[in-house]
Coordinates of C-alpha atoms and ligand atoms in Angstrom, one line a residue:
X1 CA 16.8 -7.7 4.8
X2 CA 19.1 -5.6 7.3
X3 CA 20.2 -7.1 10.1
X4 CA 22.1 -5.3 12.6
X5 CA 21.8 -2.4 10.0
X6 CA 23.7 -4.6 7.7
X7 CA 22.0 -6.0 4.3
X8 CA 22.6 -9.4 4.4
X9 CA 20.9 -11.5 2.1
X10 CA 19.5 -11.0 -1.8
X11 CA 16.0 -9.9 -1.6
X12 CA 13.7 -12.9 -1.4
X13 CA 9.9 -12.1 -1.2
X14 CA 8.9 -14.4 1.5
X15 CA 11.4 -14.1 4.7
X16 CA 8.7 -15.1 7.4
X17 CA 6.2 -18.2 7.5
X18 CA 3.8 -19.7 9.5
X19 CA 3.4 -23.3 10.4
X20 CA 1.0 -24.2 7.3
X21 CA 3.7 -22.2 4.6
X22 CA 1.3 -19.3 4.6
X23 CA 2.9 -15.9 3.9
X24 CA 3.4 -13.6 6.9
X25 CA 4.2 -9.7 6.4
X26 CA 6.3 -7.8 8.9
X27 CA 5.0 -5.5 11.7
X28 CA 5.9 -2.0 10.9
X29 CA 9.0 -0.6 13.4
X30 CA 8.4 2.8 13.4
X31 CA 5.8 4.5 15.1
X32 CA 5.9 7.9 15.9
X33 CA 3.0 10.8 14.6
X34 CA 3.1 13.7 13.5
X35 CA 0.5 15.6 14.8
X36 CA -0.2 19.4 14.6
X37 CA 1.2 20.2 17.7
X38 CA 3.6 17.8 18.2
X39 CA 2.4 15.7 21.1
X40 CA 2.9 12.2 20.9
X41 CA 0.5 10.4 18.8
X42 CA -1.5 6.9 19.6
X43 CA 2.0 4.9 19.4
X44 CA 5.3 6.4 19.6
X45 CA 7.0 9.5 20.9
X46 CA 6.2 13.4 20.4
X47 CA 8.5 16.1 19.1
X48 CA 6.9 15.7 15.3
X49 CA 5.2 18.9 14.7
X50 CA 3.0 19.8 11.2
X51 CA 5.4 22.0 9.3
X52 CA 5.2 23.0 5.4
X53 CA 7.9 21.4 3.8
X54 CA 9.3 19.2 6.7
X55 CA 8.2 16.1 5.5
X56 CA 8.8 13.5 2.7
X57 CA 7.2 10.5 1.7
X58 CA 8.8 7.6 -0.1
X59 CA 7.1 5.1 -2.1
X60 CA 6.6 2.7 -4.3
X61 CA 3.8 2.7 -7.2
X62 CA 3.6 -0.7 -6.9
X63 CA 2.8 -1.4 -4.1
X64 CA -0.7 -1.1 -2.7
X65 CA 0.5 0.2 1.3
X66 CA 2.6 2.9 -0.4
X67 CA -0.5 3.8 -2.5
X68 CA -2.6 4.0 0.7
X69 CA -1.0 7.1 1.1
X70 CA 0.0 9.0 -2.0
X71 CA -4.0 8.9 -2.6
X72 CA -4.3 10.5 1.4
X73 CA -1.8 12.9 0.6
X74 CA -3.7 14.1 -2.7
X75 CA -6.8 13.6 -1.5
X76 CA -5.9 15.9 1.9
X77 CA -4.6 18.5 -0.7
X78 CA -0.8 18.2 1.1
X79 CA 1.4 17.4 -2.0
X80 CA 2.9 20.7 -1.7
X81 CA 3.7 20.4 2.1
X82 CA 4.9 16.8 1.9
X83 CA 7.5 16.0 -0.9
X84 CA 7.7 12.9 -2.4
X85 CA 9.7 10.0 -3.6
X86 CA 9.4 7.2 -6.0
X87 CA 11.1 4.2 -6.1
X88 CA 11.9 2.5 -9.6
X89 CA 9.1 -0.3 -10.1
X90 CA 11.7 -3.5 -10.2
X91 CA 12.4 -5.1 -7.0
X92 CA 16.4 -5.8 -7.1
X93 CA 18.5 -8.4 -5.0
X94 CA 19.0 -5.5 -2.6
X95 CA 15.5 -4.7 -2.8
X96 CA 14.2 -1.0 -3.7
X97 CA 16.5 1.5 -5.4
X98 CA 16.0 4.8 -6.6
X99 CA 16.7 6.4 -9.9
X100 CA 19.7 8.9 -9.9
X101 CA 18.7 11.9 -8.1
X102 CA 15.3 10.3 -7.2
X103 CA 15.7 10.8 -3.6
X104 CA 17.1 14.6 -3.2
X105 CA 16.7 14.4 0.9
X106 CA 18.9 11.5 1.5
X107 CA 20.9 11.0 -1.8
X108 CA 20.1 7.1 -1.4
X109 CA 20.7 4.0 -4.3
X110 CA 18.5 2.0 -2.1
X111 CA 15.6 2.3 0.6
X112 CA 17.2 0.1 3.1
X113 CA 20.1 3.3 3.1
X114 CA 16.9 5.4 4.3
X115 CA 16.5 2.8 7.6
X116 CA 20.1 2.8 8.4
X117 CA 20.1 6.4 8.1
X118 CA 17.2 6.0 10.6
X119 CA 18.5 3.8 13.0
X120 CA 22.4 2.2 12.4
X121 CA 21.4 -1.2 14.1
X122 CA 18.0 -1.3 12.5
X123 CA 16.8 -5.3 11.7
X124 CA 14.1 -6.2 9.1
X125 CA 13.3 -5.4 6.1
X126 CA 13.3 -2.3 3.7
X127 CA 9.7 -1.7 3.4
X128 CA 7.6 1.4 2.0
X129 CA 6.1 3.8 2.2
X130 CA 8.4 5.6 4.7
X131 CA 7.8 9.2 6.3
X132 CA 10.8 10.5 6.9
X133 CA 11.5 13.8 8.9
X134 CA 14.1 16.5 7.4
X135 CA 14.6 18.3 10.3
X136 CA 15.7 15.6 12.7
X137 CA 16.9 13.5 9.9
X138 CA 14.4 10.0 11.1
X139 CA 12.1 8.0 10.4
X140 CA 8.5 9.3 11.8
X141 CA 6.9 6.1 10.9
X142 CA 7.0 3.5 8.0
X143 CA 3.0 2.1 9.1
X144 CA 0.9 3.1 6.0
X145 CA -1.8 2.3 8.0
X146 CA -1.0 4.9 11.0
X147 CA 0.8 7.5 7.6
X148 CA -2.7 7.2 6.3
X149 CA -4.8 8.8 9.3
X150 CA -1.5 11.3 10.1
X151 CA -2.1 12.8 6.4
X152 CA -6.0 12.5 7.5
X153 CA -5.6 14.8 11.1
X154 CA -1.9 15.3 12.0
X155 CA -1.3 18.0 9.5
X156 CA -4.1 20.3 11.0
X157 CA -4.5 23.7 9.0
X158 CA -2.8 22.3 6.2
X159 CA -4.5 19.6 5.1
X160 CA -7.8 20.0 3.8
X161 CA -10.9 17.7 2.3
X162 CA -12.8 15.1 3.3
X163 CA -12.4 13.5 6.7
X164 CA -11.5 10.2 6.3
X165 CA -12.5 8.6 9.7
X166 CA -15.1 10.6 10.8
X167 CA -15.8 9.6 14.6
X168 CA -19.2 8.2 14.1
X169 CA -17.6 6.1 11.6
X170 CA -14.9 5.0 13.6
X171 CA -16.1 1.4 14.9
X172 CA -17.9 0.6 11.4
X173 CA -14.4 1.7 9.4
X174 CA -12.5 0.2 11.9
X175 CA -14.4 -3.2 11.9
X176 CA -14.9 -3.6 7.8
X177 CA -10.7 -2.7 7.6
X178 CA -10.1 -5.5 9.7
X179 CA -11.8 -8.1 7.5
X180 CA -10.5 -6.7 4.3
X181 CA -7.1 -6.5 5.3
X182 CA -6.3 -9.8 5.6
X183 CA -8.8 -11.2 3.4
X184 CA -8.0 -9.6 1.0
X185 CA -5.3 -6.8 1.0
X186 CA -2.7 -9.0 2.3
X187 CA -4.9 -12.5 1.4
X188 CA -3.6 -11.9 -2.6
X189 CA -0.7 -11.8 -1.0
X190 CA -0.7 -14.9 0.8
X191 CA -2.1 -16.7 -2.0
X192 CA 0.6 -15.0 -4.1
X193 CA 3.4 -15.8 -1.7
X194 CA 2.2 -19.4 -0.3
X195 CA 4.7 -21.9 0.2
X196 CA 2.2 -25.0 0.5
X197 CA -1.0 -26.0 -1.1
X198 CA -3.3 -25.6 1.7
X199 CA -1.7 -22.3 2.7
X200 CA -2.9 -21.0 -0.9
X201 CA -5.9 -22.8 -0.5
X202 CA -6.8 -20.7 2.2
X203 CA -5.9 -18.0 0.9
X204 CA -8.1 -17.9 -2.3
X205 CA -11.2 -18.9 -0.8
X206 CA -10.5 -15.8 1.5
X207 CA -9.9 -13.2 -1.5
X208 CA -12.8 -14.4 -3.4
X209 CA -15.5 -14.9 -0.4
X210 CA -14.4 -11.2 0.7
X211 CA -14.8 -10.1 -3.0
X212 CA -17.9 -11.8 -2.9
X213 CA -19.4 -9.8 0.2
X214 CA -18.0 -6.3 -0.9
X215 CA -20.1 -6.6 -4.4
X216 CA -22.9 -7.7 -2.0
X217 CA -22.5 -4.6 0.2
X218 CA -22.0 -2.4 -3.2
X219 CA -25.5 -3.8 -4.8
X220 CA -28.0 -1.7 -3.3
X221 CA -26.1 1.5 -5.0
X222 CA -24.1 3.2 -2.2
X223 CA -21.8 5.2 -4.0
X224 CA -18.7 4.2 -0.9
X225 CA -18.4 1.0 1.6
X226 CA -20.2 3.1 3.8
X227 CA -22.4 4.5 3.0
X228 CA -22.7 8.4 1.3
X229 CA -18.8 9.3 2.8
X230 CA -15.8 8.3 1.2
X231 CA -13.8 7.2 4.1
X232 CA -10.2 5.3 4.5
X233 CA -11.5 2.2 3.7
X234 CA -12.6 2.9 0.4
X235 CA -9.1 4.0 -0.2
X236 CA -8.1 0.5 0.9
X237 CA -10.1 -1.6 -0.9
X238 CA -9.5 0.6 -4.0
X239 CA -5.1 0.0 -4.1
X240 CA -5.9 -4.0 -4.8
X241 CA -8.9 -3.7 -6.7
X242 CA -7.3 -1.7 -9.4
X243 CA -4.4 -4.0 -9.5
X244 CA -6.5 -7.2 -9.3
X245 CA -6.6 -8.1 -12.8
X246 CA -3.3 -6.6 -13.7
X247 CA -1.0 -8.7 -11.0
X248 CA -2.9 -10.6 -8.7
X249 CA -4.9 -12.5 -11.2
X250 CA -2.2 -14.2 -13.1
X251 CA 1.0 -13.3 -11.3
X252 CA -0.3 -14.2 -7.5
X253 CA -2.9 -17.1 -8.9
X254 CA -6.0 -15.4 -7.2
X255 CA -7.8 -16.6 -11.3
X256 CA -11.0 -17.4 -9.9
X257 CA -12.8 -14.6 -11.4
X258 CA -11.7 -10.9 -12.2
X259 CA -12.5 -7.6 -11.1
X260 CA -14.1 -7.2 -14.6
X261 CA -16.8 -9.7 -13.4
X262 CA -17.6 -8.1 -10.4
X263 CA -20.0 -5.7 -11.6
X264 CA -20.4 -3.3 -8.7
X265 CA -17.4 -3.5 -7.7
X266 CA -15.7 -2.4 -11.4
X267 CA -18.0 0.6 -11.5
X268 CA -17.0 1.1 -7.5
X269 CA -13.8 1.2 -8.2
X270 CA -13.6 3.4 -11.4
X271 CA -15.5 5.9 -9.6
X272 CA -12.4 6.3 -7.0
X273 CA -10.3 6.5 -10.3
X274 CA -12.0 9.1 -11.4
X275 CA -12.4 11.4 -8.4
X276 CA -9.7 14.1 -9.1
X277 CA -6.3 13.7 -8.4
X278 CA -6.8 9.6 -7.8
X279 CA -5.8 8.5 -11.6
X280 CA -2.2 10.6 -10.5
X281 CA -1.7 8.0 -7.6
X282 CA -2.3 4.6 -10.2
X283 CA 0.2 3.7 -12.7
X284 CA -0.5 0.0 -14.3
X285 CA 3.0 -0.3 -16.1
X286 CA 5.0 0.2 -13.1
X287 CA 2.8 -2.1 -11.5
X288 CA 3.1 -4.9 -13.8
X289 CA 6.9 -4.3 -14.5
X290 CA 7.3 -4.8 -10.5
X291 CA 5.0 -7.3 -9.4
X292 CA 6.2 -9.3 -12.8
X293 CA 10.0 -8.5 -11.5
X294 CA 9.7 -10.7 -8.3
X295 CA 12.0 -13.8 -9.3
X296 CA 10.8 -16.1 -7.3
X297 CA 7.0 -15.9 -9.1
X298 CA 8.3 -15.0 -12.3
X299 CA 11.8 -16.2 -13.4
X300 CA 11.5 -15.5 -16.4
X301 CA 10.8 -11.7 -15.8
X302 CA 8.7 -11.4 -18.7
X303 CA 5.6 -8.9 -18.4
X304 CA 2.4 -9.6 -19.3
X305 CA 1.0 -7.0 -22.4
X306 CA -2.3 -7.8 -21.3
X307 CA -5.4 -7.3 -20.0
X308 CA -7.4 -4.6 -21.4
X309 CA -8.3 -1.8 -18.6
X310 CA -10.3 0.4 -20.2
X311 CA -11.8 1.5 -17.2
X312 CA -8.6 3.0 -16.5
X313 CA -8.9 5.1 -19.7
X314 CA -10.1 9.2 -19.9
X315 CA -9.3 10.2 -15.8
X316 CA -8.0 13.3 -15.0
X317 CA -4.5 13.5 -13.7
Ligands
GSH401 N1 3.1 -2.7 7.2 C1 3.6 -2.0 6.0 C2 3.8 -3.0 4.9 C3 4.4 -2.4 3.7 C4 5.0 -3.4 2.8 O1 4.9 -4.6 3.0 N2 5.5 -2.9 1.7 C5 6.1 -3.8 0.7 C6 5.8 -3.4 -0.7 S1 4.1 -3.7 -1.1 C7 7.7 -3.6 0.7 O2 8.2 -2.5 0.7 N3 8.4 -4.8 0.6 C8 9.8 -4.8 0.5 C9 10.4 -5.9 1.3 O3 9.6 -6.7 1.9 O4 11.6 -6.1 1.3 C10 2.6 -0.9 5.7 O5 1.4 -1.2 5.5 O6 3.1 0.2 5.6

């Protein structure tokens, strides 16, 4: 965690907790948009304009927020406007770090060199994904939430393919993103992460009642969760679905039942896979190697060799 722009402590998973020991995730610090012309977006500040090659995106494979938006980015059909950069899948005491010459715009070991960069007496943690802006040398925003609609409309004439939050979706995408986030998205997490029994508790019932209701709403053979368009929230559904029974059924406890017993929501979430470009955006070893890397869960370190995904087998790139 940096604190005054200063790392100061070995990277610990849980640095924030409410009264009951439940898990509690950082806001996101940077806000700013890029939109086509520049003009300030819904938060933030203006002077980002949509330029070919300005851009890069840092990520992690692991981790479902990050995933948000490599899948927007391919999916928009920007890969070759936006660059790219991976972090290595184990979390360290000094939290992300990059292969050698794995982040060409910044040089950096570690992401939290990207925030300091950023802002010299930046505080909090080193999170991803990041947008970072090559011509003013910032951060535009680290909120995969806000990344994921810039990718969808900010980049005007460059992006192209579906719309992801069509306007006469908005309120229904808005409202079904709000119960799945923290049900689910961020309720493995807080099982995972809980400090206290009840805290977990919670937690669990949440993940599997929200499973529950999304196998429900997929019964009656709608291809997406809203119907005939594929919108942002099937994209946010999809990054813990397909690491469900990889990491957050053994590793984060959530054992109650797999994705593999959810009928609907297995074929649901293999048809994502399988659109074109999606399988590109999912790697399971990285994903195991890094959740399985987190100490504090795991000390031993050891990774799982199982389970069998074989719905993850025979997608196209
Ligand atoms: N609000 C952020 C959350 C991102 C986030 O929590 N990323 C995690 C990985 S899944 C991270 O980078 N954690 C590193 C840390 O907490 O030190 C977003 O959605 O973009």
């Amino acid at each position: 965690m940096l604190v005054n722009g200063t790392w100061v402590a070995k990277w610990d998973p849980v640095q924030a907790k409410d009264e009951k020991g439940g898990f509690v995730r950082q806001v996101s610090s940077f806000r700013n948009w890029v939109t086509p012309d520049g003009a300030p977006g819904p938060t933030g500040r203006g002077g980002f304009a949509a330029e070919a090659g300005r851009y890069h995106l840092y990520v992690a494979l692991i981790c479902p927020w990050a995933s948000r938006t490599l899948m927007a980015r391919k999916l928009k059909g920007l890969e070759d406007a936006i660059s790219l950069s991976i972090v290595e899948p184990e979390l360290t005491d000094q939290g992300w770090r990059f292969a050698a010459g794995a982040d060409p715009v910044n040089g950096a070991t570690y992401m939290h060199e990207i925030y300091t960069r950023a802002d010299p007496g930046v505080n909090g943690r080193a999170t991803v994904p990041v947008l970072w802006d090559k011509a003013t040398g910032t951060i535009v925003n680290n909120e995969s939430a806000d990344i994921l609609r810039m990718f969808n409309t900010g980049f005007g004439a460059l992006a192209r393919g579906p719309d992801l939050y069509p306007a006469d979706l908005a309120p229904q995408i808005d409202a079904l993103n709000d119960a799945i986030y923290p049900a689910l998205n961020n309720g493995v997490y807080r099982a995972g992460f809980a400090t206290t029994q009840i805290a977990y508790d919670e937690a669990f019932h949440d993940v599997f009642a929200t499973l529950d209701a999304l196998e429900a709403r997929m019964s009656d053979g709608r291809p997406w969760l809203h119907g005939d368009r594929f919108t942002e929230t099937d994209i946010r559904a999809f990054v813990t679905l397909v690491r469900f029974d990889a990491a957050y059924h053994g590793l984060f406890k959530c054992n109650l039942r797999r994705l593999a017993d959810y009928p609907h929501l297995s074929a649901y979430a293999q048809r994502i896979y399988q659109l074109p470009g999606m399988a590109s955006t999912v790697d399971i070893g990285h994903i195991k190697r890094g959740y399985y890397s987190i100490k504090a869960l795991n000390p031993s370190g050891i990774v799982p060799l199982g389970p069998e995904l074989g719905w993850l087998d025979g997608a196209q790139g």
